[in-house]
Amino acid sequence: MTRTRYSTVAIGLHWLIAAAIIFQVILAWRMDGRTPQGFALIQLHKSVGISILLLSLARLAWRLTHRPPPLPAGMATWERWLAKVAHIGLYVIMIGLPITGWIMVSTSRIQVPTLLFGMVPWPHFPGLAHLVGPAKTAWNSFGHTGHEVLAWGAYVLIALHVAGALKHQLFSRDEPVLAHMAPGAKPGRWFDPRLIAIAVVALGVAAAAQTIRPAAQASKPLPPPPVVEVAAVDATSAPPPVVEVAAATPAVQAPAEASVWTVSKGSTLGFTTTWGGQAIEGRFDRWTADIRFSPEALDKSKVSVSIDLASAVTGDSQRDESLKGGDWFDTANHAKATFTANRFENTGTDRYVAHGQLALRGVSRPARLPFRLQIEGDKARVSGVTSLDRTAFGVGQGEWTKTDQIPADVKVNVNLTATRR
Ligand code: HEM
Ligand code: HEM
């Protein structure tokens, strides 16, 4: 018996994939990763694209094990060849486009992990994630160029494919081609219900892709901070605890030494900024602080803080991963930032300013931290906020050097409690 249509599985996969590709292309035209909305659109594009890859591989396997219906006998040889080449080309598009997209995001400087539909973790392309230097750049431009070229190929082939299907449907009364994929379609009928349904669904999918506004991943509230690791200070070199001497007797007072402090658990080192107007609150979960400080011995006080930049969390794992990348902290080359202060100024009751150097991402610049300090016996409470110009340290490369989406000024806040040793 001659087959007059594709199998139900082949038909289902054809229309599902066709709809997904229309959606995917329209979505791609709206993507701009610099805005929170654009970033969310890229994440959706990745999820839909990987789904197309899996469906297309299943479809190819099905195709290779199930014979299609024969083409109408009246078709010219050149038409048969064109149909064949176009079909093979469409398989190359359906599989090649997602693979090149996958290669592109797996070798990107931004290092955003793929979480399909915000739920299912998807790995980077095997063997490419850990590349560095020129090899990584080469694969990235291969992925990028390949994706762009195949996207153009898709426009041409899909137009040709649809034109071919329409030609047979509208003008060739005795060549039932659309009926192969849309059983029941009568060739020669312009207002065939199946043809109208296909057009309506295609327009609906395009409109959905044009208007969908995937929720820009809202930051989850940050979990409580882990125990802060405190730098070990050599006990033998630690000065003895300072004896607080009444201010009225400075003349007989021995020269004061700075106390050594141990930072208590629950202390935080945070930062705040905005992205496209949306507030982002972040925190470093691993940092160490070596603190020698006494209000009576400001000249002998010294504070040194070392921050593990890979420990930055902002309540969104995809964003946190990209913060480590070359465009932001570049932790592969600059794992730590350090702030060293050795000049302290008393600016009012319990108020001080620490002056020092901040080394971040290979740039060292003067930085100041105004803070409030309250000491009760052997316990101290410190809170301070300062503002840093991220662009001065190269935090935010490429498009991110622009400050329209993420301002240059980032607020850094410190809240710690410490115990005198
Ligand atoms: C069949 C599936 C896919 C189709 C039809 C598709 C289509 C497109 C199109 C038309 C563009 C715009 C190209 C341009 O003008 O530069 C684009 C860009 C992009 N696609 Fe896909 N894509 C697919 C799968 C994927 C997958 C699976 C990923 C990643 C996992 C991906 C990641 C990207 C990225 C990151 C861009 C932005 C590139 C840039 O920076 O300009 N795509 N895609
Ligand atoms: C937009 C993305 C589309 C892709 C990637 C695509 C891909 C394909 C492929 C690869 C085949 C060959 C099937 C095989 O032998 O395994 C096919 C067949 C077919 N497609 Fe599409 N298609 C798309 C859209 C459409 C649209 C919009 C129409 C109708 C207007 C259509 C009508 C058909 C028909 C009638 C066949 C059967 C042709 C025959 O029996 O030779 N396709 N399509």
mmCIF file of N, CA and C and ligand atoms in Angstrom, residues 6 14-15 17-19 21-22 59 63 68-69 71 83 86-87 90-91 94 158 161-162 165-166 177-182 195 198, ligand 2:
data_model
loop_
_atom_site.group_PDB
_atom_site.id
_atom_site.type_symbol
_atom_site.label_atom_id
_atom_site.label_comp_id
_atom_site.label_asym_id
_atom_site.label_seq_id
_atom_site.Cartn_x
_atom_site.Cartn_y
_atom_site.Cartn_z
ATOM 1 N N TYR A 6 2.808 11.225 6.224
ATOM 2 C CA TYR A 6 3.836 10.852 7.209
ATOM 3 C C TYR A 6 3.129 10.192 8.394
ATOM 4 N N HIS A 14 6.998 17.411 13.339
ATOM 5 C CA HIS A 14 7.178 18.467 12.327
ATOM 6 C C HIS A 14 6.525 19.771 12.773
ATOM 7 N N TRP A 15 5.276 19.693 13.206
ATOM 8 C CA TRP A 15 4.569 20.935 13.538
ATOM 9 C C TRP A 15 5.041 21.533 14.855
ATOM 10 N N ILE A 17 8.086 21.304 16.092
ATOM 11 C CA ILE A 17 9.397 21.933 15.854
ATOM 12 C C ILE A 17 9.238 23.197 15.010
ATOM 13 N N ALA A 18 8.352 23.142 14.004
ATOM 14 C CA ALA A 18 8.146 24.332 13.164
ATOM 15 C C ALA A 18 7.675 25.504 14.033
ATOM 16 N N ALA A 19 6.708 25.230 14.926
ATOM 17 C CA ALA A 19 6.197 26.303 15.794
ATOM 18 C C ALA A 19 7.311 26.819 16.697
ATOM 19 N N ILE A 21 10.488 26.829 16.168
ATOM 20 C CA ILE A 21 11.499 27.602 15.427
ATOM 21 C C ILE A 21 10.978 29.012 15.121
ATOM 22 N N ILE A 22 9.715 29.127 14.762
ATOM 23 C CA ILE A 22 9.151 30.468 14.512
ATOM 24 C C ILE A 22 9.258 31.295 15.799
ATOM 25 N N ARG A 59 13.480 13.282 16.044
ATOM 26 C CA ARG A 59 12.819 13.260 14.737
ATOM 27 C C ARG A 59 13.699 12.626 13.674
ATOM 28 N N ARG A 63 12.915 9.436 11.465
ATOM 29 C CA ARG A 63 12.941 9.545 9.998
ATOM 30 C C ARG A 63 13.784 8.441 9.381
ATOM 31 N N PRO A 68 9.163 7.790 4.457
ATOM 32 C CA PRO A 68 8.165 8.846 4.209
ATOM 33 C C PRO A 68 7.262 8.464 3.037
ATOM 34 N N PRO A 69 6.166 9.160 2.838
ATOM 35 C CA PRO A 69 5.332 8.898 1.659
ATOM 36 C C PRO A 69 6.084 9.355 0.408
ATOM 37 N N LEU A 71 6.913 11.196 -3.118
ATOM 38 C CA LEU A 71 6.497 12.488 -3.683
ATOM 39 C C LEU A 71 5.551 12.214 -4.844
ATOM 40 N N ALA A 83 13.406 19.638 -3.269
ATOM 41 C CA ALA A 83 12.716 19.262 -2.037
ATOM 42 C C ALA A 83 13.664 18.466 -1.136
ATOM 43 N N ALA A 86 16.428 20.720 0.263
ATOM 44 C CA ALA A 86 15.848 21.620 1.275
ATOM 45 C C ALA A 86 15.555 20.859 2.563
ATOM 46 N N HIS A 87 15.062 19.645 2.448
ATOM 47 C CA HIS A 87 14.757 18.864 3.655
ATOM 48 C C HIS A 87 16.022 18.524 4.434
ATOM 49 N N LEU A 90 17.148 21.591 6.085
ATOM 50 C CA LEU A 90 16.343 21.928 7.272
ATOM 51 C C LEU A 90 16.766 21.084 8.483
ATOM 52 N N TYR A 91 17.150 19.826 8.233
ATOM 53 C CA TYR A 91 17.674 19.018 9.353
ATOM 54 C C TYR A 91 18.987 19.616 9.871
ATOM 55 N N MET A 94 17.955 22.508 12.003
ATOM 56 C CA MET A 94 17.285 22.127 13.253
ATOM 57 C C MET A 94 18.275 21.599 14.286
ATOM 58 N N ILE A 158 13.531 28.058 4.998
ATOM 59 C CA ILE A 158 12.128 27.985 5.447
ATOM 60 C C ILE A 158 11.230 28.687 4.423
ATOM 61 N N HIS A 161 10.916 26.376 1.524
ATOM 62 C CA HIS A 161 10.134 25.202 1.924
ATOM 63 C C HIS A 161 8.636 25.535 1.972
ATOM 64 N N VAL A 162 8.327 26.668 2.574
ATOM 65 C CA VAL A 162 6.919 27.062 2.695
ATOM 66 C C VAL A 162 6.381 27.412 1.297
ATOM 67 N N ALA A 165 5.645 24.171 -0.448
ATOM 68 C CA ALA A 165 4.426 23.541 0.078
ATOM 69 C C ALA A 165 3.192 24.284 -0.433
ATOM 70 N N LEU A 166 3.260 25.628 -0.454
ATOM 71 C CA LEU A 166 2.105 26.421 -0.905
ATOM 72 C C LEU A 166 1.870 26.249 -2.408
ATOM 73 N N VAL A 177 0.618 17.432 -1.628
ATOM 74 C CA VAL A 177 1.854 17.482 -0.820
ATOM 75 C C VAL A 177 1.558 17.928 0.615
ATOM 76 N N LEU A 178 0.760 18.973 0.747
ATOM 77 C CA LEU A 178 0.441 19.430 2.115
ATOM 78 C C LEU A 178 -0.240 18.306 2.891
ATOM 79 N N ALA A 179 -1.015 17.514 2.162
ATOM 80 C CA ALA A 179 -1.736 16.406 2.811
ATOM 81 C C ALA A 179 -0.787 15.381 3.436
ATOM 82 N N HIS A 180 0.476 15.371 2.972
ATOM 83 C CA HIS A 180 1.450 14.463 3.600
ATOM 84 C C HIS A 180 1.673 14.840 5.070
ATOM 85 N N MET A 181 1.702 16.156 5.309
ATOM 86 C CA MET A 181 1.984 16.646 6.665
ATOM 87 C C MET A 181 0.717 17.103 7.381
ATOM 88 N N ALA A 182 -0.318 17.419 6.615
ATOM 89 C CA ALA A 182 -1.577 17.859 7.223
ATOM 90 C C ALA A 182 -2.675 17.005 6.594
ATOM 91 N N LEU A 195 -4.881 24.535 6.038
ATOM 92 C CA LEU A 195 -3.953 25.607 5.684
ATOM 93 C C LEU A 195 -4.232 26.843 6.543
ATOM 94 N N ILE A 198 -2.944 26.276 10.009
ATOM 95 C CA ILE A 198 -1.470 26.417 10.072
ATOM 96 C C ILE A 198 -1.099 27.897 10.113
HETATM 97 C C1 HEM B 2 9.393 26.571 10.143
HETATM 98 C C2 HEM B 2 10.059 25.505 10.195
HETATM 99 C C3 HEM B 2 9.880 24.263 9.384
HETATM 100 C C4 HEM B 2 10.824 23.284 9.324
HETATM 101 C C5 HEM B 2 12.166 23.302 10.027
HETATM 102 C C6 HEM B 2 10.301 22.240 8.459
HETATM 103 C C7 HEM B 2 11.013 21.095 8.154
HETATM 104 C C8 HEM B 2 10.566 20.080 7.351
HETATM 105 C C9 HEM B 2 11.299 18.907 6.989
HETATM 106 C C10 HEM B 2 12.715 18.613 7.438
HETATM 107 C C11 HEM B 2 10.521 18.121 6.212
HETATM 108 C C12 HEM B 2 10.887 16.810 5.589
HETATM 109 C C13 HEM B 2 10.342 15.769 6.468
HETATM 110 C C14 HEM B 2 11.104 14.480 6.393
HETATM 111 O O1 HEM B 2 11.202 13.902 5.305
HETATM 112 O O2 HEM B 2 11.539 14.042 7.452
HETATM 113 C C15 HEM B 2 9.276 18.821 6.071
HETATM 114 C C16 HEM B 2 8.223 18.346 5.337
HETATM 115 C C17 HEM B 2 7.114 19.113 5.075
HETATM 116 N N1 HEM B 2 6.827 20.377 5.539
HETATM 117 FE FE1 HEM B 2 7.929 21.466 6.762
HETATM 118 N N2 HEM B 2 9.074 22.582 8.009
HETATM 119 C C18 HEM B 2 8.765 23.812 8.535
HETATM 120 C C19 HEM B 2 7.618 24.528 8.323
HETATM 121 C C20 HEM B 2 6.610 24.149 7.461
HETATM 122 C C21 HEM B 2 5.448 24.928 7.133
HETATM 123 C C22 HEM B 2 5.131 26.303 7.723
HETATM 124 C C23 HEM B 2 4.731 24.215 6.246
HETATM 125 C C24 HEM B 2 3.428 24.528 5.559
HETATM 126 C C25 HEM B 2 3.044 25.687 5.174
HETATM 127 C C26 HEM B 2 5.422 22.979 6.014
HETATM 128 C C27 HEM B 2 5.000 21.973 5.183
HETATM 129 C C28 HEM B 2 5.627 20.764 4.995
HETATM 130 C C29 HEM B 2 5.120 19.714 4.159
HETATM 131 C C30 HEM B 2 3.830 19.741 3.365
HETATM 132 C C31 HEM B 2 6.030 18.667 4.208
HETATM 133 C C32 HEM B 2 5.940 17.323 3.487
HETATM 134 C C33 HEM B 2 6.646 17.440 2.182
HETATM 135 C C34 HEM B 2 6.745 16.139 1.465
HETATM 136 O O3 HEM B 2 5.975 15.227 1.651
HETATM 137 O O4 HEM B 2 7.670 16.057 0.687
HETATM 138 N N3 HEM B 2 6.564 22.973 6.768
HETATM 139 N N4 HEM B 2 9.315 20.014 6.753
#
